[in-house]
Short mmCIF file of C-alpha atoms (C1' of nucleotides) in Angstrom, two decimals:
data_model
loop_
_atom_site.label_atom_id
_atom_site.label_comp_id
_atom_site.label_asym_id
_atom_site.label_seq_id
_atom_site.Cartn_x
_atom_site.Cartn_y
_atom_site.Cartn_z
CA UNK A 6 51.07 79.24 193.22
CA UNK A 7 53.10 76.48 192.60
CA UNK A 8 57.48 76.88 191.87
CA UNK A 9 56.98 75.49 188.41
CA UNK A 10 54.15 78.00 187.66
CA UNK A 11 56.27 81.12 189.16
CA UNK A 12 59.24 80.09 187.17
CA UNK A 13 57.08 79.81 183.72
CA UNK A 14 55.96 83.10 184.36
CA UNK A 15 59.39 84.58 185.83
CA UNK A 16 61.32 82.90 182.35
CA UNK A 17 58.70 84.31 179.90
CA UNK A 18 58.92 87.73 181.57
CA UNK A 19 62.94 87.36 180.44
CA UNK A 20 62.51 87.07 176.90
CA UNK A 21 63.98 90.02 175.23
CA UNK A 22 61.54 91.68 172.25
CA UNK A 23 62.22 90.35 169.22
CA UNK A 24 63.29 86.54 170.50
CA UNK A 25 61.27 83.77 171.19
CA UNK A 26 61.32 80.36 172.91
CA UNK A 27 59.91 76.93 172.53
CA UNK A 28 57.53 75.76 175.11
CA UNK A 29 59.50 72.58 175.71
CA UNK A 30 62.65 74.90 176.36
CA UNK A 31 60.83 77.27 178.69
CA UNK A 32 60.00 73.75 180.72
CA UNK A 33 63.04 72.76 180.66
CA UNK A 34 64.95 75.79 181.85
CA UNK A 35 61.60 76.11 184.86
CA UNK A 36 63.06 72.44 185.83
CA UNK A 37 60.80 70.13 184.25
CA UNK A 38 62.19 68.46 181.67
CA UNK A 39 59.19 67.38 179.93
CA UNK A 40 56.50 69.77 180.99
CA UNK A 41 55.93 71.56 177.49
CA UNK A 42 52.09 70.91 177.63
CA UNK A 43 52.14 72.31 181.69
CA UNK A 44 53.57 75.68 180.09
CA UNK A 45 50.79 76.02 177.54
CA UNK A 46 48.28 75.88 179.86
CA UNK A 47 49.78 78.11 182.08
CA UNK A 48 50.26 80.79 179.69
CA UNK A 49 47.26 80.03 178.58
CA UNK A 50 45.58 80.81 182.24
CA UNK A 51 48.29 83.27 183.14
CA UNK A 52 49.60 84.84 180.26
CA UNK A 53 47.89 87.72 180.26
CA UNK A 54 50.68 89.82 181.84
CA UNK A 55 53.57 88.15 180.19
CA UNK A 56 54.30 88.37 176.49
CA UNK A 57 52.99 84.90 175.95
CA UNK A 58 53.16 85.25 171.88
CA UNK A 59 56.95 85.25 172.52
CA UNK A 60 56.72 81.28 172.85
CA UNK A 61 55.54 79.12 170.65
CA UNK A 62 56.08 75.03 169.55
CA UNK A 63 59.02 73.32 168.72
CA UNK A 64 58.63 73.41 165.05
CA UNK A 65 58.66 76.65 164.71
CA UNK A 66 54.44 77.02 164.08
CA UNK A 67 52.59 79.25 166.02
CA UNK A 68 49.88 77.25 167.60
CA UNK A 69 47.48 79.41 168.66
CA UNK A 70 44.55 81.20 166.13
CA UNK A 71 42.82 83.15 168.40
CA UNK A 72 43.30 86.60 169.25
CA UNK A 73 44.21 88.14 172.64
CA UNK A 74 42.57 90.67 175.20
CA UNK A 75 43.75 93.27 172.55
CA UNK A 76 42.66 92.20 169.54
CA UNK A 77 45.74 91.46 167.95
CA UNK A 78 47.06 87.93 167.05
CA UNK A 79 50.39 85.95 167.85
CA UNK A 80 51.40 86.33 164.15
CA UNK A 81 50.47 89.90 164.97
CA UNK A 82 52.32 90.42 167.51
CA UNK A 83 55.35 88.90 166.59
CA UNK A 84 55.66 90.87 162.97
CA UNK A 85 55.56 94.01 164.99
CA UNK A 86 59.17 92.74 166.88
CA UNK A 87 60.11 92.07 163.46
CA UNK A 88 59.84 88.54 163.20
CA UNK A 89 58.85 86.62 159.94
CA UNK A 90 56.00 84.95 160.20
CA UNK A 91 54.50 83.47 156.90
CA UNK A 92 51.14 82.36 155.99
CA UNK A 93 51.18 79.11 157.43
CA UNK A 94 51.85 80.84 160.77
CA UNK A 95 55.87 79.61 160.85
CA UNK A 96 58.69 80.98 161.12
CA UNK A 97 62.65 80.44 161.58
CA UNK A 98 62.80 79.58 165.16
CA UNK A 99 66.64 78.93 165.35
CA UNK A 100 67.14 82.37 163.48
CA UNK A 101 65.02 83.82 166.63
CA UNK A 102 65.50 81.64 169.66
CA UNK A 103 66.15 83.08 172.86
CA UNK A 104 69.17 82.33 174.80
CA UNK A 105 69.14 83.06 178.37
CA UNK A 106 72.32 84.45 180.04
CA UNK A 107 73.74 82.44 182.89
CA UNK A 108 72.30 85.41 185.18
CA UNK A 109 68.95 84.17 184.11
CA UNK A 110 69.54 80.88 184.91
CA UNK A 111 71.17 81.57 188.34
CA UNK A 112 67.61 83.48 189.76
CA UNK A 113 66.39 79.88 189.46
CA UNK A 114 68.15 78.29 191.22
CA UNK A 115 68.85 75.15 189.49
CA UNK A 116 71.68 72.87 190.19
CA UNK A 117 74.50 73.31 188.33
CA UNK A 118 74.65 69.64 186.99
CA UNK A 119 70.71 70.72 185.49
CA UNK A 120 72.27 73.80 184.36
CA UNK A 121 75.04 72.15 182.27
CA UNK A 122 71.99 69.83 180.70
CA UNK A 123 70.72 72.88 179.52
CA UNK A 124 73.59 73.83 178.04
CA UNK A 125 74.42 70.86 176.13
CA UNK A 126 70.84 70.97 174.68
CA UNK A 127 70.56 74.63 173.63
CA UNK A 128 74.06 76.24 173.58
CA UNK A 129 75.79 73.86 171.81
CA UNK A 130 76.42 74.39 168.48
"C1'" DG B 30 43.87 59.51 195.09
"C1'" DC B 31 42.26 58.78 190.15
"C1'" DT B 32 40.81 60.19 185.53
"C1'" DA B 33 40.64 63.31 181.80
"C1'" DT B 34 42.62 67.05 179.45
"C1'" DG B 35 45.88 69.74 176.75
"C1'" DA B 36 48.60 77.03 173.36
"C1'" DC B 37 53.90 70.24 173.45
"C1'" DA B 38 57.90 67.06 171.86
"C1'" DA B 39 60.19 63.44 169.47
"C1'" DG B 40 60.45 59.59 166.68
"C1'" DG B 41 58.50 56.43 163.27
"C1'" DA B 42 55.62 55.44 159.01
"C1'" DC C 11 57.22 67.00 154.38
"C1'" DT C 12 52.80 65.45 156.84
"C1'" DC C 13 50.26 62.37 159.89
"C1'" DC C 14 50.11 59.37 163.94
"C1'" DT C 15 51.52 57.43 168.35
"C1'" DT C 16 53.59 57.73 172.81
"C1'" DG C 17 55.41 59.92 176.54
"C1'" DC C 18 54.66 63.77 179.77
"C1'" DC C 19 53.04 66.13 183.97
"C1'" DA C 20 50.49 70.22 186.19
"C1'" DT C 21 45.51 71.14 186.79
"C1'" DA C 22 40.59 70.59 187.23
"C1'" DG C 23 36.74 67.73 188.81
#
DNA sequence: GCTATGACAAGGA
DNA sequence: CTCCTTGCCATAG
């Protein structure tokens, strides 16, 4: 199993019930900038153990319509953590997005310098 | 190695 | 806002 793959998995596990994350930012903090579509597929192949519904586009639209091992749908899934979603399958993804701790960040291992990019990007406000 | 394929992202029309 | 185009890069064949 590739790094990239483990860390996907590993940062998914992290998100707290009741937040969610963009795929692009899940890349980003695994150490691919622009590996977005890599995460999809892996969740997609290995997201059966991991709350996978917790991550969803950058627009804040759920792009996935079919249902799970259990039945239940993202938009499912995500009402019972008590987020919105509305009809149209979006939602307020600032009003939700995770933010991992520096803790998090750390059990990657990534350089500080990539670290501080991270920052800028989604701690800034 | 090379090509095709995306549960994506960002910018332009 | 919605569509379309490009850029991306791990995987599968």
């Amino acid at each position: 199993m590739s790094s990239f793959k483990k860390h996907v998995l590993e940062i998914v596990n992290e998100i707290p019930h009741g937040k969610i994350a963009s795929y692009g930012q899940v890349a980003l903090i695994a150490g691919v900038a622009r590996g977005a579509r890599q995460v999809g597929h892996i969740l997609h192949v290995h997201g059966r153990n991991y709350p996978w519904w917790r991550v969803i586009n950058n627009a804040g639209r759920l792009s996935t319509t079919f249902l799970d091992n259990t039945n239940r749908s993202q938009k499912d899934l995500l009402l019972e953590e008590g987020i919105n979603v509305n009809k149209n399958l979006e939602l307020d993804i600032e009003k939700y997005r995770w933010r991992p701790g520096p803790d998090v960040l750390k059990k990657l291992q990534l350089e500080d310098d990539y670290i501080q990019k991270i920052m800028e990007k989604y701690f800034s406000s």
